[in-house]
Short mmCIF file of C-alpha atoms and ligand atoms in Angstrom, two decimals:
data_model
loop_
_atom_site.label_atom_id
_atom_site.label_comp_id
_atom_site.label_asym_id
_atom_site.label_seq_id
_atom_site.Cartn_x
_atom_site.Cartn_y
_atom_site.Cartn_z
CA MET A 20 -5.66 -21.24 10.80
CA ASN A 21 -8.32 -18.56 10.52
CA GLN A 22 -7.61 -15.14 9.03
CA ASP A 23 -7.59 -13.36 12.40
CA ASP A 24 -4.97 -15.73 13.77
CA GLN A 25 -2.98 -15.42 10.55
CA PHE A 26 -2.98 -11.63 10.91
CA LYS A 27 -1.98 -11.80 14.58
CA ASN A 28 0.89 -14.08 13.62
CA VAL A 29 2.04 -11.66 10.92
CA ILE A 30 2.04 -8.78 13.43
CA SER A 31 4.02 -10.66 16.06
CA HIS A 32 6.43 -11.99 13.44
CA ALA A 33 7.00 -8.42 12.20
CA LYS A 34 7.99 -7.39 15.71
CA GLU A 35 9.98 -10.50 16.63
CA TYR A 36 12.29 -10.22 13.63
CA GLY A 37 12.74 -6.44 13.61
CA PHE A 38 10.44 -5.42 10.77
CA VAL A 39 7.99 -3.14 12.61
CA PHE A 40 7.92 -1.74 16.15
CA GLN A 41 5.32 0.37 17.83
CA SER A 42 6.52 3.96 17.99
CA SER A 43 7.98 5.00 21.38
CA GLU A 44 7.13 1.59 22.72
CA ILE A 45 8.95 2.16 26.02
CA TYR A 46 6.29 4.79 26.76
CA ASP A 47 3.52 2.35 25.79
CA GLY A 48 3.46 3.55 22.21
CA LEU A 49 1.65 6.22 20.29
CA SER A 50 -1.61 5.25 18.69
CA ALA A 51 -1.36 4.37 14.97
CA VAL A 52 2.29 5.39 14.67
CA TYR A 53 4.95 2.78 13.93
CA ASP A 54 8.70 2.52 13.45
CA TYR A 55 10.41 0.28 10.93
CA GLY A 56 13.22 -1.83 12.37
CA GLN A 57 16.42 -3.07 10.78
CA LEU A 58 14.70 -5.49 8.39
CA GLY A 59 11.61 -3.34 7.89
CA ALA A 60 13.74 -0.43 6.71
CA GLU A 61 15.39 -2.68 4.10
CA LEU A 62 12.08 -4.10 2.88
CA LYS A 63 10.58 -0.63 2.71
CA ASN A 64 13.57 0.72 0.76
CA ASN A 65 13.34 -2.19 -1.67
CA ILE A 66 9.64 -1.50 -2.29
CA LYS A 67 10.45 2.17 -2.87
CA GLN A 68 13.22 1.30 -5.30
CA TYR A 69 11.05 -1.18 -7.18
CA TRP A 70 8.36 1.47 -7.59
CA TRP A 71 10.81 4.30 -8.42
CA LYS A 72 12.64 2.25 -11.01
CA SER A 73 9.49 1.12 -12.76
CA MET A 74 7.91 4.58 -12.71
CA VAL A 75 10.89 6.90 -13.23
CA GLN A 76 13.79 4.90 -14.64
CA MET A 77 11.60 2.94 -17.07
CA HIS A 78 9.67 5.97 -18.35
CA GLU A 79 11.42 8.60 -20.41
CA ASN A 80 8.59 11.04 -19.71
CA ILE A 81 8.39 10.66 -15.92
CA VAL A 82 10.76 12.43 -13.54
CA GLY A 83 10.93 12.34 -9.76
CA ILE A 84 11.09 15.08 -7.14
CA ASP A 85 11.33 15.36 -3.37
CA SER A 86 9.29 18.29 -2.07
CA ALA A 87 9.08 19.57 1.51
CA ILE A 88 6.49 18.35 3.99
CA PHE A 89 5.69 21.90 5.11
CA MET A 90 4.00 24.03 2.49
CA HIS A 91 2.58 27.51 2.36
CA PRO A 92 -0.77 27.35 4.23
CA THR A 93 -2.65 28.73 1.22
CA THR A 94 -1.79 25.49 -0.60
CA TRP A 95 -4.30 23.65 1.54
CA LYS A 96 -6.96 26.32 1.16
CA ALA A 97 -6.53 26.11 -2.62
CA SER A 98 -6.54 22.30 -2.72
CA GLY A 99 -9.80 22.19 -0.77
CA HIS A 100 -8.31 20.32 2.18
CA VAL A 101 -9.02 23.06 4.75
CA ASP A 102 -12.71 23.03 3.90
CA ALA A 103 -13.34 19.53 2.69
CA PHE A 104 -10.74 17.02 3.88
CA SER A 105 -12.90 15.47 6.51
CA ASP A 106 -14.51 12.17 7.35
CA PRO A 107 -17.96 11.62 8.84
CA LEU A 108 -17.56 10.29 12.37
CA ILE A 109 -20.03 8.72 14.75
CA ASP A 110 -19.70 7.54 18.36
CA ASN A 111 -21.44 4.72 20.08
CA LYS A 112 -22.79 6.02 23.38
CA ASP A 113 -22.58 2.66 25.12
CA SER A 114 -19.16 1.37 24.09
CA LYS A 115 -17.73 4.94 23.77
CA LYS A 116 -16.04 3.75 20.58
CA ARG A 117 -15.65 6.08 17.63
CA TYR A 118 -16.23 5.00 14.03
CA ARG A 119 -16.16 6.38 10.52
CA ALA A 120 -19.81 6.42 9.52
CA ASP A 121 -18.99 5.54 5.89
CA VAL A 122 -16.85 2.59 7.00
CA LEU A 123 -19.70 1.23 9.15
CA VAL A 124 -21.96 1.34 6.10
CA GLU A 125 -19.29 -0.18 3.85
CA ASP A 126 -18.75 -3.05 6.29
CA HIS A 127 -22.50 -3.56 6.33
CA LEU A 128 -22.48 -3.72 2.51
CA ALA A 129 -19.65 -6.24 2.63
CA LYS A 130 -21.80 -8.45 4.84
CA ILE A 131 -24.59 -8.41 2.27
CA GLU A 132 -22.01 -9.29 -0.39
CA VAL A 133 -20.99 -12.30 1.68
CA LYS A 134 -24.65 -13.39 1.78
CA ILE A 135 -24.76 -13.19 -2.02
CA SER A 136 -21.64 -15.34 -2.39
CA LYS A 137 -23.10 -17.87 0.03
CA GLU A 138 -26.28 -18.15 -2.06
CA ILE A 139 -24.18 -18.67 -5.17
CA THR A 140 -21.95 -21.30 -3.56
CA LYS A 141 -25.01 -23.14 -2.25
CA ALA A 142 -26.66 -23.14 -5.65
CA ALA A 143 -23.44 -24.24 -7.37
CA LYS A 144 -23.38 -27.31 -5.15
CA ARG A 145 -27.04 -28.03 -5.85
CA PHE A 146 -26.89 -27.68 -9.64
CA GLY A 147 -23.47 -29.23 -10.24
CA GLU A 148 -21.58 -28.77 -13.48
CA SER A 149 -24.32 -27.14 -15.50
CA PHE A 150 -24.44 -24.20 -13.06
CA ASP A 151 -24.20 -20.74 -14.60
CA ALA A 152 -23.24 -18.38 -11.77
CA GLU A 153 -23.79 -15.21 -13.75
CA MET A 154 -27.25 -16.21 -14.86
CA PHE A 155 -28.13 -17.29 -11.33
CA ALA A 156 -26.97 -13.94 -9.91
CA GLN A 157 -29.13 -12.09 -12.41
CA THR A 158 -32.30 -14.09 -11.87
CA ASN A 159 -32.43 -15.60 -8.41
CA PRO A 160 -34.97 -13.49 -6.47
CA ARG A 161 -33.00 -13.59 -3.23
CA VAL A 162 -29.73 -12.51 -4.88
CA VAL A 163 -31.51 -9.85 -6.92
CA GLY A 164 -33.12 -8.58 -3.71
CA TYR A 165 -29.74 -8.33 -1.97
CA LYS A 166 -28.26 -6.52 -4.93
CA GLU A 167 -31.10 -4.01 -5.03
CA LYS A 168 -30.71 -3.42 -1.34
CA MET A 169 -26.97 -2.79 -1.75
CA ALA A 170 -27.57 -0.36 -4.62
CA ALA A 171 -30.15 1.55 -2.59
CA ILE A 172 -27.80 1.83 0.41
CA GLU A 173 -24.93 2.96 -1.80
CA ALA A 174 -27.07 5.58 -3.50
CA ARG A 175 -28.33 6.92 -0.20
CA MET A 176 -24.84 7.12 1.30
CA LYS A 177 -23.56 8.86 -1.84
CA ARG A 178 -26.28 11.47 -1.55
CA CYS A 179 -25.62 11.98 2.17
CA LEU A 180 -21.92 12.52 1.53
CA GLU A 181 -22.36 14.77 -1.49
CA GLU A 182 -25.01 16.94 0.08
CA GLU A 183 -23.49 16.69 3.57
CA ASP A 184 -26.82 15.46 4.87
CA LEU A 185 -25.42 14.14 8.15
CA ALA A 186 -28.86 13.69 9.74
CA ASP A 187 -29.90 11.27 7.02
CA PHE A 188 -26.53 9.53 7.29
CA LYS A 189 -27.35 8.73 10.92
CA GLN A 190 -30.86 7.67 9.88
CA LEU A 191 -29.34 5.31 7.28
CA ILE A 192 -27.30 3.64 10.03
CA ILE A 193 -30.43 3.34 12.20
CA ASP A 194 -32.64 2.10 9.35
CA GLU A 195 -30.11 -0.56 8.40
CA GLU A 196 -29.92 -1.61 12.05
CA ILE A 197 -26.14 -1.34 12.00
CA VAL A 198 -24.72 -2.26 15.38
CA ASP A 199 -21.48 -1.34 17.11
CA PRO A 200 -19.03 -4.05 15.95
CA VAL A 201 -17.53 -4.16 19.44
CA GLY A 202 -20.49 -3.97 21.83
CA GLY A 203 -23.45 -4.71 19.55
CA SER A 204 -25.33 -1.59 20.65
CA ARG A 205 -27.42 0.69 18.38
CA ASN A 206 -27.14 3.72 20.64
CA TRP A 207 -25.47 6.16 18.21
CA THR A 208 -24.61 9.86 18.45
CA ASP A 209 -25.20 12.21 15.53
CA VAL A 210 -22.78 12.06 12.59
CA ARG A 211 -20.20 14.89 12.55
CA GLN A 212 -17.52 15.98 10.10
CA PHE A 213 -13.94 15.81 11.34
CA ASN A 214 -10.97 17.44 9.52
CA LEU A 215 -8.06 15.06 9.21
CA MET A 216 -5.21 17.55 8.85
CA PHE A 217 -2.64 18.00 11.61
CA SER A 218 -1.65 21.60 12.20
CA THR A 219 1.29 23.24 13.90
CA GLU A 220 2.82 26.70 14.07
CA MET A 221 5.75 28.14 12.19
CA GLY A 222 7.74 31.04 13.64
CA SER A 223 7.54 32.29 17.21
CA VAL A 224 4.21 33.26 18.69
CA ALA A 225 5.60 36.75 19.41
CA GLU A 226 6.20 37.33 15.70
CA GLY A 227 2.64 36.31 14.99
CA ALA A 228 3.03 32.64 14.13
CA ASN A 229 1.36 31.12 11.11
CA THR A 230 -0.70 27.96 11.32
CA ILE A 231 0.73 25.45 8.92
CA TYR A 232 -0.25 21.88 8.17
CA LEU A 233 1.56 18.61 7.94
CA ARG A 234 0.77 17.55 4.38
CA PRO A 235 -2.08 15.03 4.17
CA GLU A 236 -0.94 13.95 0.69
CA THR A 237 2.27 14.36 -1.30
CA ALA A 238 0.40 15.40 -4.45
CA GLN A 239 0.27 19.13 -3.72
CA GLY A 240 4.09 19.33 -3.58
CA ILE A 241 4.01 18.11 -7.18
CA PHE A 242 1.29 20.52 -8.35
CA VAL A 243 2.98 23.64 -6.97
CA ASN A 244 6.20 22.54 -8.74
CA TYR A 245 4.50 21.61 -11.98
CA LEU A 246 5.79 24.60 -13.93
CA ASN A 247 9.29 24.50 -12.37
CA VAL A 248 9.72 20.91 -13.50
CA GLN A 249 8.08 21.39 -16.88
CA LYS A 250 10.29 24.38 -17.74
CA THR A 251 13.61 23.24 -16.26
CA GLY A 252 13.17 19.66 -17.48
CA ARG A 253 11.86 20.83 -20.90
CA MET A 254 9.05 18.35 -20.45
CA LYS A 255 6.42 17.88 -23.14
CA LEU A 256 2.87 16.71 -22.46
CA PRO A 257 2.02 14.02 -21.60
CA PHE A 258 4.55 13.71 -18.77
CA GLY A 259 4.62 12.65 -15.16
CA ILE A 260 6.14 13.78 -11.88
CA ALA A 261 6.71 11.11 -9.25
CA GLN A 262 7.41 11.44 -5.57
CA ILE A 263 7.77 9.27 -2.48
CA GLY A 264 7.24 10.89 0.87
CA LYS A 265 5.52 11.14 4.21
CA ALA A 266 1.92 12.20 4.65
CA PHE A 267 -0.03 12.75 7.85
CA ARG A 268 -3.71 12.24 8.64
CA ASN A 269 -5.41 12.43 11.98
CA GLU A 270 -7.39 9.28 11.25
CA ILE A 271 -10.54 8.84 13.34
CA VAL A 272 -10.18 5.13 13.71
CA ALA A 273 -6.69 3.83 13.36
CA ARG A 274 -6.73 0.07 13.34
CA GLN A 275 -5.30 -2.90 11.57
CA PHE A 276 -1.64 -2.36 12.35
CA ILE A 277 0.17 -0.38 9.62
CA PHE A 278 -2.86 -0.38 7.32
CA ARG A 279 -4.21 2.90 8.69
CA MET A 280 -1.61 5.08 10.32
CA ARG A 281 -1.47 8.72 11.32
CA GLU A 282 1.99 9.11 9.78
CA PHE A 283 2.55 7.12 6.61
CA GLU A 284 4.27 7.20 3.26
CA GLN A 285 2.88 7.54 -0.25
CA MET A 286 4.35 6.76 -3.64
CA GLU A 287 2.57 9.07 -6.03
CA MET A 288 2.80 9.97 -9.67
CA GLN A 289 0.88 12.84 -11.22
CA PHE A 290 0.58 12.49 -14.97
CA PHE A 291 -0.12 15.74 -16.86
CA VAL A 292 -2.10 15.35 -20.06
CA LYS A 293 -3.87 17.37 -22.71
CA PRO A 294 -7.49 18.17 -21.71
CA GLY A 295 -9.87 15.72 -23.33
CA THR A 296 -7.38 12.85 -23.30
CA GLU A 297 -7.60 12.21 -19.55
CA MET A 298 -9.99 9.25 -19.73
CA GLU A 299 -7.65 7.37 -22.07
CA TRP A 300 -4.77 8.00 -19.69
CA TYR A 301 -6.89 7.11 -16.68
CA GLN A 302 -7.58 3.72 -18.27
CA HIS A 303 -3.92 3.39 -19.27
CA TRP A 304 -2.67 3.98 -15.73
CA LYS A 305 -5.32 1.73 -14.21
CA ASP A 306 -4.01 -1.10 -16.41
CA GLU A 307 -0.35 -0.25 -15.89
CA ARG A 308 -0.61 -0.08 -12.15
CA MET A 309 -2.45 -3.39 -11.94
CA LYS A 310 0.30 -4.92 -14.11
CA TRP A 311 2.89 -3.51 -11.72
CA HIS A 312 1.24 -5.27 -8.78
CA HIS A 313 0.95 -8.50 -10.75
CA SER A 314 4.63 -8.28 -11.72
CA LEU A 315 5.58 -9.15 -8.15
CA GLY A 316 4.35 -12.68 -8.77
CA ILE A 317 1.58 -12.78 -6.18
CA SER A 318 -1.64 -14.51 -7.20
CA LYS A 319 -3.81 -12.20 -9.32
CA ASP A 320 -6.87 -13.27 -7.32
CA ASN A 321 -5.55 -11.13 -4.48
CA TYR A 322 -6.13 -7.90 -6.39
CA ARG A 323 -9.27 -6.26 -7.68
CA PHE A 324 -10.53 -2.86 -8.81
CA HIS A 325 -13.15 -1.01 -6.84
CA ASP A 326 -14.80 2.03 -8.39
CA HIS A 327 -15.47 4.88 -5.98
CA ILE A 328 -19.04 5.46 -4.84
CA LYS A 329 -18.37 9.07 -3.95
CA LEU A 330 -15.84 11.00 -6.00
CA ALA A 331 -13.51 13.35 -4.16
CA HIS A 332 -14.06 17.04 -4.80
CA TYR A 333 -11.26 17.10 -7.39
CA ALA A 334 -12.00 13.93 -9.39
CA ASN A 335 -14.08 13.00 -12.44
CA ALA A 336 -13.22 9.30 -12.22
CA ALA A 337 -11.59 7.23 -9.52
CA ALA A 338 -10.87 3.61 -8.75
CA ASP A 339 -8.95 1.76 -6.10
CA ILE A 340 -6.79 -1.27 -6.48
CA GLU A 341 -7.74 -3.40 -3.52
CA TYR A 342 -5.65 -6.14 -1.97
CA ASN A 343 -7.04 -9.18 -0.21
CA TYR A 344 -5.64 -8.57 3.29
CA PRO A 345 -6.45 -11.07 6.07
CA PHE A 346 -9.22 -8.62 7.09
CA GLY A 347 -10.72 -8.52 3.59
CA PHE A 348 -10.26 -6.63 0.31
CA LYS A 349 -9.14 -3.08 1.16
CA GLU A 350 -7.65 -0.14 -0.71
CA LEU A 351 -3.98 -0.41 -1.55
CA GLU A 352 -3.73 2.18 -4.31
CA GLY A 353 -5.91 4.96 -5.68
CA ILE A 354 -6.04 5.99 -9.35
CA HIS A 355 -7.77 9.30 -9.84
CA SER A 356 -8.55 11.49 -12.77
CA ARG A 357 -8.10 14.83 -10.99
CA THR A 358 -9.08 17.05 -13.95
CA ASP A 359 -7.46 20.52 -13.93
CA PHE A 360 -8.91 21.16 -10.48
CA ASP A 361 -5.64 21.45 -8.54
CA LEU A 362 -3.66 23.51 -11.04
CA LYS A 363 -6.60 25.88 -11.63
CA GLN A 364 -7.07 26.33 -7.89
CA HIS A 365 -3.37 27.12 -7.45
CA GLU A 366 -3.57 29.62 -10.31
CA LYS A 367 -6.50 31.29 -8.60
CA HIS A 368 -4.96 31.46 -5.13
CA SER A 369 -1.40 32.33 -6.17
CA GLY A 370 -2.23 34.65 -9.04
CA LYS A 371 0.44 32.83 -11.12
CA LYS A 372 -0.24 31.18 -14.45
CA LEU A 373 0.32 27.41 -14.46
CA GLN A 374 -0.29 26.85 -18.14
CA TYR A 375 1.36 24.73 -20.76
CA PHE A 376 2.28 26.06 -24.17
CA ASP A 377 1.50 23.37 -26.70
CA PRO A 378 4.18 23.63 -29.42
CA GLU A 379 2.00 21.68 -31.86
CA THR A 380 -1.24 23.62 -31.63
CA HIS A 381 0.26 26.89 -30.33
CA GLU A 382 -2.36 26.95 -27.57
CA HIS A 383 -1.95 27.74 -23.89
CA TYR A 384 -3.90 25.55 -21.49
CA VAL A 385 -3.94 24.10 -17.99
CA PRO A 386 -3.21 20.36 -18.26
CA TYR A 387 -5.45 17.68 -16.82
CA VAL A 388 -3.99 15.26 -14.32
CA VAL A 389 -4.22 11.52 -13.75
CA GLU A 390 -2.85 10.41 -10.40
CA THR A 391 -1.62 7.06 -9.19
CA SER A 392 -1.11 6.92 -5.44
CA VAL A 393 -0.03 3.82 -3.59
CA GLY A 394 0.52 3.60 0.15
CA LEU A 395 4.03 2.36 0.84
CA ASP A 396 3.05 0.98 4.24
CA ARG A 397 0.02 -0.78 2.76
CA MET A 398 2.30 -2.34 0.13
CA PHE A 399 4.62 -3.43 2.95
CA LEU A 400 1.69 -5.00 4.81
CA ALA A 401 0.40 -6.73 1.67
CA MET A 402 3.86 -8.20 1.07
CA LEU A 403 4.18 -9.42 4.66
CA CYS A 404 0.70 -10.95 4.71
CA HIS A 405 1.23 -12.66 1.38
CA SER A 406 4.64 -14.06 2.19
CA TYR A 407 4.11 -15.30 5.74
CA ASN A 408 3.73 -19.08 5.57
CA ASN A 409 3.67 -21.70 8.25
CA GLU A 410 4.72 -24.86 6.47
CA LYS A 411 4.60 -28.48 7.50
CA LEU A 412 7.64 -30.30 6.18
CA GLU A 413 7.91 -33.91 5.03
CA ASP A 414 9.68 -34.97 8.22
CA GLY A 415 6.74 -33.65 10.27
CA SER A 416 8.54 -30.53 11.51
CA GLU A 417 7.32 -26.98 10.79
CA ARG A 418 8.97 -23.91 9.45
CA ILE A 419 7.92 -20.27 9.16
CA VAL A 420 9.02 -18.95 5.81
CA LEU A 421 8.59 -15.46 4.40
CA ARG A 422 8.18 -16.05 0.69
CA LEU A 423 8.94 -12.42 -0.16
CA PRO A 424 9.38 -11.54 -3.82
CA VAL A 425 13.13 -11.89 -4.30
CA ASN A 426 13.79 -8.29 -5.28
CA LEU A 427 12.06 -7.07 -2.10
CA ALA A 428 13.79 -9.39 0.38
CA PRO A 429 15.90 -7.47 2.96
CA TYR A 430 18.90 -9.79 2.58
CA LYS A 431 19.53 -11.61 -0.68
CA VAL A 432 22.23 -13.98 0.53
CA ALA A 433 23.19 -15.42 3.91
CA VAL A 434 26.72 -16.77 4.21
CA MET A 435 27.38 -19.38 6.88
CA PRO A 436 30.37 -21.43 7.97
CA LEU A 437 29.23 -24.93 8.93
CA THR A 438 31.15 -24.68 12.20
CA LYS A 439 32.94 -21.89 14.03
CA LYS A 440 36.29 -23.65 13.78
CA GLU A 441 39.04 -24.85 11.47
CA GLY A 442 39.23 -21.81 9.27
CA LEU A 443 35.61 -21.99 8.06
CA PRO A 444 34.57 -18.58 9.48
CA GLU A 445 37.57 -16.93 7.80
CA LYS A 446 36.64 -18.47 4.45
CA ALA A 447 32.99 -17.45 4.86
CA ARG A 448 33.98 -13.88 5.69
CA GLU A 449 36.19 -13.80 2.63
CA ILE A 450 33.14 -14.79 0.56
CA VAL A 451 31.04 -12.06 2.20
CA ASP A 452 33.73 -9.52 1.35
CA ASN A 453 33.65 -10.61 -2.28
CA LEU A 454 29.86 -10.56 -2.53
CA LYS A 455 28.80 -7.59 -0.44
CA SER A 456 29.18 -4.90 -3.06
CA ASP A 457 26.74 -6.77 -5.31
CA PHE A 458 24.36 -8.40 -2.83
CA MET A 459 22.92 -7.46 0.53
CA CYS A 460 24.59 -10.22 2.57
CA GLN A 461 24.29 -11.44 6.12
CA TYR A 462 27.04 -13.41 7.84
CA ASP A 463 25.73 -15.88 10.40
CA GLU A 464 27.72 -18.36 12.47
CA LYS A 465 25.64 -18.73 15.64
CA ASP A 466 23.71 -21.97 16.43
CA ALA A 467 23.38 -25.21 14.51
CA ILE A 468 23.12 -24.90 10.74
CA GLY A 469 19.47 -26.07 10.69
CA ARG A 470 18.44 -23.28 13.05
CA ARG A 471 20.32 -20.75 10.98
CA TYR A 472 18.47 -21.87 7.84
CA ARG A 473 15.16 -21.49 9.71
CA ARG A 474 16.17 -18.01 10.84
CA GLN A 475 16.93 -16.98 7.25
CA ASP A 476 13.65 -18.55 6.04
CA ALA A 477 11.81 -16.50 8.67
CA ILE A 478 13.24 -13.23 7.36
CA GLY A 479 12.80 -14.18 3.71
CA THR A 480 16.44 -14.50 2.60
CA PRO A 481 16.19 -16.26 -0.79
CA LEU A 482 19.63 -17.90 -0.80
CA ALA A 483 22.09 -19.26 1.74
CA VAL A 484 25.70 -20.09 0.96
CA THR A 485 27.32 -22.62 3.26
CA VAL A 486 31.04 -23.09 3.69
CA ASP A 487 32.11 -26.55 4.90
CA HIS A 488 35.23 -28.64 5.08
CA GLN A 489 35.00 -29.57 1.43
CA THR A 490 35.23 -25.86 0.63
CA LEU A 491 38.76 -25.82 2.03
CA GLU A 492 39.68 -28.84 -0.08
CA ASP A 493 38.13 -28.10 -3.47
CA GLY A 494 36.83 -24.52 -3.29
CA THR A 495 33.15 -25.48 -3.58
CA VAL A 496 30.26 -24.20 -1.45
CA THR A 497 26.57 -25.08 -1.29
CA ILE A 498 23.75 -22.76 -2.30
CA ARG A 499 20.44 -23.42 -0.55
CA ASP A 500 17.17 -22.14 -1.96
CA ARG A 501 14.66 -20.68 0.53
CA ASP A 502 11.53 -21.91 -1.26
CA THR A 503 12.53 -25.41 -2.37
CA MET A 504 15.16 -25.96 0.37
CA LYS A 505 17.21 -27.71 -2.33
CA GLN A 506 20.98 -27.39 -2.21
CA GLU A 507 23.56 -27.44 -4.97
CA ARG A 508 27.34 -27.34 -4.88
CA VAL A 509 29.11 -24.77 -6.95
CA HIS A 510 32.68 -23.58 -7.20
CA MET A 511 33.48 -20.28 -5.51
CA ASN A 512 34.87 -18.92 -8.77
CA VAL A 513 31.40 -18.94 -10.31
CA LEU A 514 29.44 -18.14 -7.14
CA GLY A 515 28.58 -14.51 -7.99
CA GLY A 516 27.16 -15.44 -11.40
CA ARG A 517 25.18 -18.36 -10.00
CA LEU A 518 23.67 -16.17 -7.30
CA PHE A 519 22.69 -13.51 -9.84
CA ALA A 520 21.03 -16.16 -12.00
CA ALA A 521 19.21 -17.75 -9.06
CA LEU A 522 17.90 -14.38 -7.89
CA ARG A 523 16.66 -13.48 -11.35
CA LYS A 524 14.65 -16.70 -11.76
P1 ATP B 625 -8.93 5.28 2.81
O1 ATP B 625 -10.22 5.28 2.05
O2 ATP B 625 -8.42 3.90 3.17
O3 ATP B 625 -8.90 6.24 3.97
P2 ATP B 625 -8.00 7.19 0.92
O4 ATP B 625 -8.92 6.90 -0.22
O5 ATP B 625 -8.27 8.35 1.79
O6 ATP B 625 -7.82 5.87 1.82
P3 ATP B 625 -5.98 8.28 -0.77
O7 ATP B 625 -6.23 9.67 -0.33
O8 ATP B 625 -6.46 7.85 -2.10
O9 ATP B 625 -6.53 7.28 0.37
O10 ATP B 625 -4.43 8.00 -0.60
C1 ATP B 625 -3.69 7.21 -1.49
C2 ATP B 625 -3.08 5.99 -0.81
O11 ATP B 625 -2.41 6.36 0.40
C3 ATP B 625 -4.11 4.96 -0.38
O12 ATP B 625 -4.45 4.12 -1.45
C4 ATP B 625 -3.40 4.24 0.72
O13 ATP B 625 -2.59 3.20 0.20
C5 ATP B 625 -2.50 5.29 1.33
N1 ATP B 625 -3.08 5.76 2.59
C6 ATP B 625 -4.08 6.66 2.77
N2 ATP B 625 -4.34 6.86 4.07
C7 ATP B 625 -3.48 6.05 4.76
C8 ATP B 625 -3.24 5.80 6.14
N3 ATP B 625 -3.92 6.44 7.08
N4 ATP B 625 -2.27 4.91 6.48
C9 ATP B 625 -1.55 4.26 5.53
N5 ATP B 625 -1.73 4.47 4.21
C10 ATP B 625 -2.67 5.34 3.82
#
């Protein structure tokens, strides 16, 4: 199955089983806005909990907050979002499609990268075992040429973005002969800047309403509360403030399902450090966050770092953790060294001091900040894409199984009576009642047992407990494992412990 088909299957599976629905679907939906269904909400909550526990519960010096979506409008002036939170957009005059100019160039760069890998694969075949890929990449004239070309394009785009030279940005697209991915045309408009913030009004128009914004990132809610938390929590540097919440961006091109949405959720942690130590902490959090992703047990090859070509106005270092989605490696999380930019700006615009008194050196200073920001919806999508498997079984049949990491699975245990008669449902319900305070359980009695197993496989339930006639005789049940499909019989008296152990494996 090719990657496009795989992705289409993931999307339809997400809908069919109640993970993700298009928003207001009965009205034909709203572009790039999605709702999470009964299983999606569970999976999303489990991702949130996994993140919150590892960031807040496991770190003595990190606390969590929940700040409002609406903020004083000056916040966004101070943060630079009113003036600078925009993307370069370009339209194709023939197809009438709109694109992000930087994304067109990045996709073009990715194509050159593919050419490089092809050269390397070809050479590896030719030279056999003695092949040294690194040496080849450094010396082969064709590969070197491609690399130089990529560097030149990157440098030119960086300059265009930094100096807002939109005319040369368009010229870059023309010079590189970049075509509309849909229609293949090169008939481009000029490049324009487009602010991504949604605005609305607070108060009645008669009172003189204020324009306010829907937050485009959760970070500012943390910065404006920095001193409140530091003082009331008696926090000492270095310390972090974490938050999970909604953010809104009027994305120019919203594609790829829940990868790029106009309303989405972020899991962010701002780590406040002593000036001068930020690079150490930046490296620390880059490593820690990669470890966190790896801890979910998904192949490490699916993750990589990508250093930013153009730094945001607030950053002195920035990298993304990219995930290998079916449509290629794309940003899943951003790690940014934000300097003291945000706190200093808020000091300037509010007239309030946001300084830290260092009890060791007796100095007052504005801390530096290292941010880790992961998109909850992008995590969700990565988990779905990774876990969706269409398996051929030994007997020739097929099954769709969601191999979700166990701690993220919506239901942990399905409990099923073999038949709907002879007291089996009553026994199974008794088991559910005993288990449900410890495990998210689903009771299922409809259809033949094989179909019920398939249904649980398709939603990623790691374990199924089956009650049969033997249960009534000797008090034993079977536990079936989603991944191996193996079954074992255990006594009901030890069922809870066995399930805990199996889920912890
Ligand atoms: P991109 O380059 O893909 O637009 P970004 O660099 O603007 O993303 P950040 O501002 O660093 O993103 O936001 C932090 C995280 O929030 C991202 O790593 C991503 O996971 C998530 N995120 C950002 N924009 C969206 C969106 N439109 N839909 C879903 N998640 C998003």
